[in-house]
Coordinates of C-alpha atoms in Angstrom, one line a residue:
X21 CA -6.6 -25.3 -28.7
X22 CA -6.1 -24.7 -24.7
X23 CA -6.9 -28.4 -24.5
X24 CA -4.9 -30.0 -26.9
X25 CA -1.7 -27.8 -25.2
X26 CA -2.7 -28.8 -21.5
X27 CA -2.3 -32.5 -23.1
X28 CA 0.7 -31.6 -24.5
X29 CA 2.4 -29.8 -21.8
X30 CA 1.6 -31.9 -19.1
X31 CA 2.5 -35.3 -20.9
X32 CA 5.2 -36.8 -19.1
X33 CA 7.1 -40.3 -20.6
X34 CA 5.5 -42.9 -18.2
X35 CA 7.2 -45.9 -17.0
X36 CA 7.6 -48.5 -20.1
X37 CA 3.9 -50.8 -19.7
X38 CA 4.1 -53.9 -18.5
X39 CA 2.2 -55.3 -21.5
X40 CA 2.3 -59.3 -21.0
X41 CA -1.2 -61.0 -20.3
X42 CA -2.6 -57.5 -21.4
X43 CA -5.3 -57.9 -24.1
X44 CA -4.8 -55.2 -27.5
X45 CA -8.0 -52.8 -26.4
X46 CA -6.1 -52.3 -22.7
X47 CA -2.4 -52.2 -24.6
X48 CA -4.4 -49.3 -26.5
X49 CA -5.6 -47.7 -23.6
X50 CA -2.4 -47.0 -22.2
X51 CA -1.2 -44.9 -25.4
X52 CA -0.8 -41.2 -25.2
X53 CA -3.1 -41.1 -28.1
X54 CA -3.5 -37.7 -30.2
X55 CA -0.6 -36.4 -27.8
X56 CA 3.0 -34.9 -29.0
X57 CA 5.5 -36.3 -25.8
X58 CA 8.2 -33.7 -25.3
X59 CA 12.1 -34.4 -25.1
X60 CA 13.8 -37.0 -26.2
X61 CA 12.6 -39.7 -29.5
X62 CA 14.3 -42.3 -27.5
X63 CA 13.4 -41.8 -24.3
X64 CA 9.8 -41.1 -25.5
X65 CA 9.5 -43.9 -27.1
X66 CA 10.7 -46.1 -24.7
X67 CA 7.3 -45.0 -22.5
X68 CA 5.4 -46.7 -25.0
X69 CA 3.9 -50.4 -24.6
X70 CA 5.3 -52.9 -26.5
X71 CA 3.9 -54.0 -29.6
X72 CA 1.2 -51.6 -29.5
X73 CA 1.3 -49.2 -32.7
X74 CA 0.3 -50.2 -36.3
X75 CA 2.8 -48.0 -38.2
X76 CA 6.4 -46.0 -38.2
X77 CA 7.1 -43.2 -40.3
X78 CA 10.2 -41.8 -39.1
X79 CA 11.9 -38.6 -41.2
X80 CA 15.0 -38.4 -38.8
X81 CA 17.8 -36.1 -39.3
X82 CA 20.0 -35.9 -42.5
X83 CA 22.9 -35.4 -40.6
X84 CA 23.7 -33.3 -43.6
X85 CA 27.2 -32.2 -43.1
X86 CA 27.1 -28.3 -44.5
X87 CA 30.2 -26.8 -44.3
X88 CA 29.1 -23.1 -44.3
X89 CA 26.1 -21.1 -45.5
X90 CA 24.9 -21.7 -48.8
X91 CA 23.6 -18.8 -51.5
X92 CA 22.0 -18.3 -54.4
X93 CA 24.2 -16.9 -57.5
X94 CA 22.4 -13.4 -57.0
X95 CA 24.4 -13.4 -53.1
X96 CA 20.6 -14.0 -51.2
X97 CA 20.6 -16.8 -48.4
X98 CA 19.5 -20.0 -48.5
X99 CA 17.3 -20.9 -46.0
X100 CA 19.0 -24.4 -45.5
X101 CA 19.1 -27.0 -42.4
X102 CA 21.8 -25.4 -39.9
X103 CA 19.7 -26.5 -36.6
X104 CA 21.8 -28.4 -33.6
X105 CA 19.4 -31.4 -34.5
X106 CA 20.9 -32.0 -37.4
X107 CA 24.3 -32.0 -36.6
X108 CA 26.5 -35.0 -35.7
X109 CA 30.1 -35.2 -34.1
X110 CA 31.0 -38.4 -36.9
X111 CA 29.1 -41.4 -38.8
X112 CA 29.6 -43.2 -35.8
X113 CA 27.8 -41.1 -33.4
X114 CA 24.9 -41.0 -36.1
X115 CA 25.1 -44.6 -36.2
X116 CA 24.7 -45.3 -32.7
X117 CA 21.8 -42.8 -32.7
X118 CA 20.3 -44.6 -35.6
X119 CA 20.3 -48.0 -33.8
X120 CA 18.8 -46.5 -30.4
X121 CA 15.6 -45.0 -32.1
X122 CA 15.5 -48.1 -34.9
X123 CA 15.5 -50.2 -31.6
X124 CA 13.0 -48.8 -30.4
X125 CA 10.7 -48.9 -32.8
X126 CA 10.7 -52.1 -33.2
X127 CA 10.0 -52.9 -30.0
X128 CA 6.5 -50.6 -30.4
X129 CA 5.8 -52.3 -33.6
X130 CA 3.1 -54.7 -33.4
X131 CA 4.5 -58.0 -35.6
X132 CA 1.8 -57.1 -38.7
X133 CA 3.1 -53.1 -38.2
X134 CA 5.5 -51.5 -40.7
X135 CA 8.5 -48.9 -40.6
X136 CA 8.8 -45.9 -42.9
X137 CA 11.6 -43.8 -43.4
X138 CA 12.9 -40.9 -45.3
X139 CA 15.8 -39.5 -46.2
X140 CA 18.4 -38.5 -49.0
X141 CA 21.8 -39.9 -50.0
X142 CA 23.5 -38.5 -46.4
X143 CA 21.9 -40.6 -44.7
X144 CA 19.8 -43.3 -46.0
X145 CA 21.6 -45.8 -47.2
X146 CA 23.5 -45.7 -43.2
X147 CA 19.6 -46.1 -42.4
X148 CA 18.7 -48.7 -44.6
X149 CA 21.9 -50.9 -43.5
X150 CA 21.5 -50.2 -40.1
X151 CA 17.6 -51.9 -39.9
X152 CA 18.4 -54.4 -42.0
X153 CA 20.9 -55.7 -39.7
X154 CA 18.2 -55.5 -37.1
X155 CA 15.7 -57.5 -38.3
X156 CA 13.5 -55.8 -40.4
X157 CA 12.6 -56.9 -44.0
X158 CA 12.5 -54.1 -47.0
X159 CA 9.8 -54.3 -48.8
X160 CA 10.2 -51.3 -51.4
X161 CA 12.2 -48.3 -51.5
X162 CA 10.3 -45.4 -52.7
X163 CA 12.0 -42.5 -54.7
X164 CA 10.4 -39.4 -54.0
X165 CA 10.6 -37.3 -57.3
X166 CA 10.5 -33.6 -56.7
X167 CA 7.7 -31.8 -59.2
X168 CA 9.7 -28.7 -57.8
X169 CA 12.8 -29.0 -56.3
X170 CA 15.7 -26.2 -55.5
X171 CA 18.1 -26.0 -57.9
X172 CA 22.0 -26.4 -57.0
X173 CA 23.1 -23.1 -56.9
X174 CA 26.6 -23.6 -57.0
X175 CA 26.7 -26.3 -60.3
X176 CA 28.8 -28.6 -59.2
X177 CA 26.7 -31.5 -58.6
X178 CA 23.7 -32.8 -60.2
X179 CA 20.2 -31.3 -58.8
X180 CA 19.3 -33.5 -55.7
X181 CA 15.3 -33.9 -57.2
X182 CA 14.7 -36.6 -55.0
X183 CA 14.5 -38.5 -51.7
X184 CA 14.2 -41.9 -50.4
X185 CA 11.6 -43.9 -48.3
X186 CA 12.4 -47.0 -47.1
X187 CA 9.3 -49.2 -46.6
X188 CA 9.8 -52.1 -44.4
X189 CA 8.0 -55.1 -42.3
X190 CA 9.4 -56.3 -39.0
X191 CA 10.7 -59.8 -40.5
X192 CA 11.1 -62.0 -43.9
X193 CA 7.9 -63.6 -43.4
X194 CA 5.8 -61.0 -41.5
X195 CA 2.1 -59.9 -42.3
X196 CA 1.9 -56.2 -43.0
X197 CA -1.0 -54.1 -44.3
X198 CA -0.8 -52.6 -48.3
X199 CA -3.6 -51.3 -49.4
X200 CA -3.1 -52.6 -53.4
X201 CA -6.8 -51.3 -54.6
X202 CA -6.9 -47.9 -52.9
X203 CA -3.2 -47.6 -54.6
X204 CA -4.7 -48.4 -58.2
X205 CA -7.4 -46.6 -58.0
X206 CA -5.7 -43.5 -56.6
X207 CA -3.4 -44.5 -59.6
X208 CA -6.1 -44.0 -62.5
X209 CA -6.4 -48.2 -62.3
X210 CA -2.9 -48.8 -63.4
X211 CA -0.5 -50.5 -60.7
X212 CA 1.5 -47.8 -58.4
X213 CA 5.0 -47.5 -59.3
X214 CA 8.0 -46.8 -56.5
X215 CA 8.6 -43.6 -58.0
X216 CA 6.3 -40.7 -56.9
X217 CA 6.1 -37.3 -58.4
X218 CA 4.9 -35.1 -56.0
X219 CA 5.2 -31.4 -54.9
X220 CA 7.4 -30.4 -52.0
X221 CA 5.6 -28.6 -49.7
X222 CA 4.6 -25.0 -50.5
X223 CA 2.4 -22.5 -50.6
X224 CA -0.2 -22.0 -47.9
X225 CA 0.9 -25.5 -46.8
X226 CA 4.2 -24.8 -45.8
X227 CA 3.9 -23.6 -42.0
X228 CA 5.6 -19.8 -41.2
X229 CA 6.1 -17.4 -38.6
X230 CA 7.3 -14.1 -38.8
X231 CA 7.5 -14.3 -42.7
X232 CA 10.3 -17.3 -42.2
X233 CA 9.4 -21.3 -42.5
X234 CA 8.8 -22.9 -38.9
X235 CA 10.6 -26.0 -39.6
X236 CA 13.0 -26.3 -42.5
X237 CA 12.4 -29.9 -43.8
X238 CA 8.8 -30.1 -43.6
X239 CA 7.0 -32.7 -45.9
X240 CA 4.3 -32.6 -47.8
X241 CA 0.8 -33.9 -46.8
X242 CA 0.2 -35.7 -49.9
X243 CA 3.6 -37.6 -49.0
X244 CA 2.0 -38.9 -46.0
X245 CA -1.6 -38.9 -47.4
X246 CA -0.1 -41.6 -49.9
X247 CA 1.9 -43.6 -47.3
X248 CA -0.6 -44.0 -44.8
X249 CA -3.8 -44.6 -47.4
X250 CA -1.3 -47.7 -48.3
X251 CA -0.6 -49.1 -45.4
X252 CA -2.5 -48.5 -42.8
X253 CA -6.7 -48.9 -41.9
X254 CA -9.1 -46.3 -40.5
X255 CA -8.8 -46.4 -36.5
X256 CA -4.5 -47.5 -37.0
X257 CA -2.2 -46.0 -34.7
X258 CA 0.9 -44.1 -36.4
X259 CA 4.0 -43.2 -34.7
X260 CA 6.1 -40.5 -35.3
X261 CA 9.2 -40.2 -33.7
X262 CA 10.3 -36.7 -35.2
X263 CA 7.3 -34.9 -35.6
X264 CA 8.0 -31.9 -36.3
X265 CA 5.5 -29.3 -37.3
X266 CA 2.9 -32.0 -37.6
X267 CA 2.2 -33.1 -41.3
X268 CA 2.1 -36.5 -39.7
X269 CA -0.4 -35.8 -37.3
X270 CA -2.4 -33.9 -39.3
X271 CA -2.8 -36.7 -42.5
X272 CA -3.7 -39.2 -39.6
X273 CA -6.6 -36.7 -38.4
X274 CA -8.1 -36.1 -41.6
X275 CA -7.9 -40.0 -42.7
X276 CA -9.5 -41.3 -39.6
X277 CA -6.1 -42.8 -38.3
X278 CA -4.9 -42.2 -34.5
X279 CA -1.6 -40.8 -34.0
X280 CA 1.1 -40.2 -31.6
X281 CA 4.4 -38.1 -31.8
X282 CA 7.5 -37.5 -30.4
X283 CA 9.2 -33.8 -30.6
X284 CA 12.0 -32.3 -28.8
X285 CA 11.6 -29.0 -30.3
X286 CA 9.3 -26.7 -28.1
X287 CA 8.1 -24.3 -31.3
X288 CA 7.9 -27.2 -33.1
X289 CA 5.0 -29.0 -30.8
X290 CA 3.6 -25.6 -30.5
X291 CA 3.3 -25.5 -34.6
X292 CA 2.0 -28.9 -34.8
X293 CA -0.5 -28.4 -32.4
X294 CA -2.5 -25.6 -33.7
X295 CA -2.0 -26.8 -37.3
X296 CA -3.2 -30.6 -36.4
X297 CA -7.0 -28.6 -34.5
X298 CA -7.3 -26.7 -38.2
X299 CA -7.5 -30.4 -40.1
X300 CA -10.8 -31.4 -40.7
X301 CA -11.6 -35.3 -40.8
X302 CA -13.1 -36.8 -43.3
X303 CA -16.0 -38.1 -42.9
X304 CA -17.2 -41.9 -43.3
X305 CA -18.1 -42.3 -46.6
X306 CA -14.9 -40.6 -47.9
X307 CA -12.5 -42.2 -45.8
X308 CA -14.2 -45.4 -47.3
X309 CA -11.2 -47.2 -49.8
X310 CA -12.0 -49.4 -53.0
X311 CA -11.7 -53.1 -52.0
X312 CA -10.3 -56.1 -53.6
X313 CA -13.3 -58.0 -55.4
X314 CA -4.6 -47.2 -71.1
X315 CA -2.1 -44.9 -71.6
X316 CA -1.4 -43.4 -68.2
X317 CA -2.5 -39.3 -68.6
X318 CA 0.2 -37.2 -66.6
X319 CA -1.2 -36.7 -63.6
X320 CA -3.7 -39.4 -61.7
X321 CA -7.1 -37.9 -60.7
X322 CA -5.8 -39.8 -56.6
X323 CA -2.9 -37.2 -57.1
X324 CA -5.4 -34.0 -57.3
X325 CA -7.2 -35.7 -54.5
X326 CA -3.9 -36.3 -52.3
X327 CA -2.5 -32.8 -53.2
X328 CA -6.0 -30.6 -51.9
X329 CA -7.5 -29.7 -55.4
X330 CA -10.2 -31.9 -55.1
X331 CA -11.5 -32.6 -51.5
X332 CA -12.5 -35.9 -50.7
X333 CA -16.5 -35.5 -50.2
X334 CA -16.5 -33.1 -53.0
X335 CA -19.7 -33.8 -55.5
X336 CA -18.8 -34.6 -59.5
X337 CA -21.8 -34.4 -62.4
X338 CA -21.6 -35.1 -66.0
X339 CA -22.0 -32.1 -68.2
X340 CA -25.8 -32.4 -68.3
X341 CA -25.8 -33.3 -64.5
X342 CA -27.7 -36.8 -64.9
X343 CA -25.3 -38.5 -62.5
X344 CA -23.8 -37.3 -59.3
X345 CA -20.8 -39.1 -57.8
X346 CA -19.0 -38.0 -54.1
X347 CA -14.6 -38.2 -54.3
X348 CA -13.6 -40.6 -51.8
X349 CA -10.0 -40.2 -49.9
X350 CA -8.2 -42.8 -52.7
X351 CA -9.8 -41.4 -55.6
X352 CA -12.4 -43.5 -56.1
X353 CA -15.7 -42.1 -56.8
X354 CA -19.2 -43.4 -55.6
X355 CA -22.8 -43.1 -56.7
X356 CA -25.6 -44.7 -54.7
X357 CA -24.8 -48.6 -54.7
X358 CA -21.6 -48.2 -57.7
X359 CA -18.1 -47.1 -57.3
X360 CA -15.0 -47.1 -59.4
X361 CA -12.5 -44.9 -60.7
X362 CA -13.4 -41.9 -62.8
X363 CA -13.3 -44.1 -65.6
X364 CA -14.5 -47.2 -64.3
X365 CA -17.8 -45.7 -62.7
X366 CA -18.1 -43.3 -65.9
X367 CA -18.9 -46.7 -68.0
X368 CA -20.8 -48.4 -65.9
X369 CA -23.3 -45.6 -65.1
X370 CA -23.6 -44.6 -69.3
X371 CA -23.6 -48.9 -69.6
X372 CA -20.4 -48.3 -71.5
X373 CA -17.3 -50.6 -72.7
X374 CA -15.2 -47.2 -71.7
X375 CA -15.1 -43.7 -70.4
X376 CA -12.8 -41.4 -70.2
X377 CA -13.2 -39.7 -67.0
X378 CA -11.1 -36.3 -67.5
X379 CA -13.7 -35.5 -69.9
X380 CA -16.8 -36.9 -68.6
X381 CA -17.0 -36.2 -64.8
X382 CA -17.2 -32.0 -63.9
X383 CA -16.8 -30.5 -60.6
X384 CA -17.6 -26.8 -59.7
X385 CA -14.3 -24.7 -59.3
X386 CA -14.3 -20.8 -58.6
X387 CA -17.7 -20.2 -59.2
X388 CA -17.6 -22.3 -62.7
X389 CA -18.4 -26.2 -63.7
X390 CA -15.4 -27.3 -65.1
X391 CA -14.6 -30.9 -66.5
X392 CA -11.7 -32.5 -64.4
X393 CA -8.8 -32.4 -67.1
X394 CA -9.3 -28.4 -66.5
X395 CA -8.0 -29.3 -62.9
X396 CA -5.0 -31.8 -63.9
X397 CA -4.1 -28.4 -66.3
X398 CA -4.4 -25.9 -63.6
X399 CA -2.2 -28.5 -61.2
X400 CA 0.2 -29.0 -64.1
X401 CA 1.0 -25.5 -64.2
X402 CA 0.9 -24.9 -60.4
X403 CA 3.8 -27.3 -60.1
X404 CA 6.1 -26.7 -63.4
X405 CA 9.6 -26.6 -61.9

């Protein structure tokens, strides 16, 4: 810990690199890899070589425009987004702000790199016009479906259940990375849709101190955990430019990715830092995605795998324990020489025309061997609204 906050504390923004003639392992050398620089997005960013990192994901400030504290029907306080960072003097300042950062990560975008970003209907849309405008192509926007979200207290408006990501390349015809396979696997081998229903982040996930959250907008891993197993490869470098408490950094640890962030917020890099030494890697073989070579349950098996009920690395059996299989990090599963989804290896290994894997494959869960649909119930209930 007293190492990774020496790196932190003394990282200063360097001079921008002088990257021309430069080959891509000394470009890489000069990146504060695995380091949070202080102050700033902008001005951090703009310490960074040019067209040197693989991957974006931004989750900049709403600029949510509260007009007074907010409470639940029973008088208790909502613990809602009132921080300076957040707040804006008009659209036109936020604007401006949004084209200085956008700017800049472009610039650190190599040309096959993408740009993610998240945000709800304050903001987004001013996002999403904004990089269009400066080049960048939209390749999907994601809607973020809340299995849980807060209720409006007031009833006046519908229940905001949702956010937006905005997935783009750096130009019409630019190469990117997506990671189709790993997404249909993780996907119970049907094709992943834009819509995601995922937890926000709670539980022993959600970072606190004192009994009250550390950052009030923090995302959940398996957010990030599906964005960067998409697109991005082991040993990519991810930027991002408003950290936070670290959810970022910590995916990128424990999927074999390298990352760098940007934070202003001195408790925040303080948060991030301790959380992102707790995250254990995964090792090869997990980390290890299916390749390129039906009624669709509730729940995927990659979801349990992207949420923390099942670890990647974790061993599965049948019932009578004749075939072993390890979870890899997209939901795939692999025994000796075969892999496949938990339906696809299920058949091959019995020599099969089907299987259904819910049923089939068993995993050991508080001391008992449980088949896998005993896990999609448990999760199901952990995350009624």
């Amino acid at each position: 810990m007293a190492e990774l906050l020496l790196k932190e504390r003394t990282a200063k923004p360097r001079e921008k690199a002088r990257t021309a003639g430069k080959g891509a392992r000394e470009v890489r050398e000069l990146l504060p890899l695995g380091q949070i620089i202080p102050g700033d997005c902008i001005e951090a960013m703009r310490s960074l070589p040019t067209a040197s990192v693989d991957l974006v994901f931004a989750d900049p400030p709403y600029n949510l425009q509260l007009g007074g504290d907010l409470a639940r029907p029973d008088g208790s306080h909502v613990d809602a987004v009132t921080d300076a960072w957040d707040k804006f003097d008009s659209f036109a300042a936020y604007d401006a702000f949004t084209r200085a950062w956008l700017a800049e990560a472009r610039r650190v975008l190599k040309p096959t790199g993408s740009l993610w970003v998240i945000g709800s209907y304050h903001n987004i849309f001013r996002v999403g016009a904004i990089l269009q405008d400066m080049g960048f192509w939209v390749l999907n926007d994601i809607v973020w479906r809340k299995a849980n979200p807060m209720p409006n207290f007031k009833g006046t408006r519908f229940t905001n259940a949702h956010e937006t990501l905005i997935w783009a390349s750096t130009g019409e015809k630019a190469k990117y990375t997506f990671n189709y396979r790993a997404m249909k696997t993780l996907n119970d081998e049907l094709q992943m849709r834009s819509d995601w229903v995922l937890p926000i982040c709670s539980g022993q996930e959600r970072l606190k101190k004192g009994g009250a959250k550390v950052h009030p907008t923090q995302k959940p891993e398996a957010l990030l955990y599906r964005v960067m197993l998409a697109t991005s490869n082991k040993g990519d470098v991810i930027l991002d430019p408003f950290f936070g408490t670290g959810t970022t950094g910590a995916v990128a640890k424990r999927l074999g990715r390298q990352w760098i962030g940007c934070e202003r917020e001195a408790a925040y890099r303080e948060a991030a830092l301790e959380r992102i030494e707790l995250a254990l890697p995964l090792d090869e073989s997990a980390i290890t995605t299916m390749q390129s070579p039906r009624s669709a349950p509730k729940v995927a098996f990659g979801t349990l795998v992207e949420t923390g009920w099942i670890a990647p690395g974790a061993q599965l059996s049948d019932r009578k324990r004749r075939f072993a299989a390890t979870v890899r990090a997209d939901g795939s599963l692999a025994c000796g020489a075969e892999s496949g989804s938990i339906h696809g290896l299920g058949a091959k290994l019995q020599g099969a025309p089907s299987c259904n894997g819910w049923s089939f494959w068993h995993v050991e869960h508080e001391g008992a061997f449980k088949p896998l649909d005993d896990l999609r119930q448990l999760y199901l209930l952990a995350t009624e609204p």
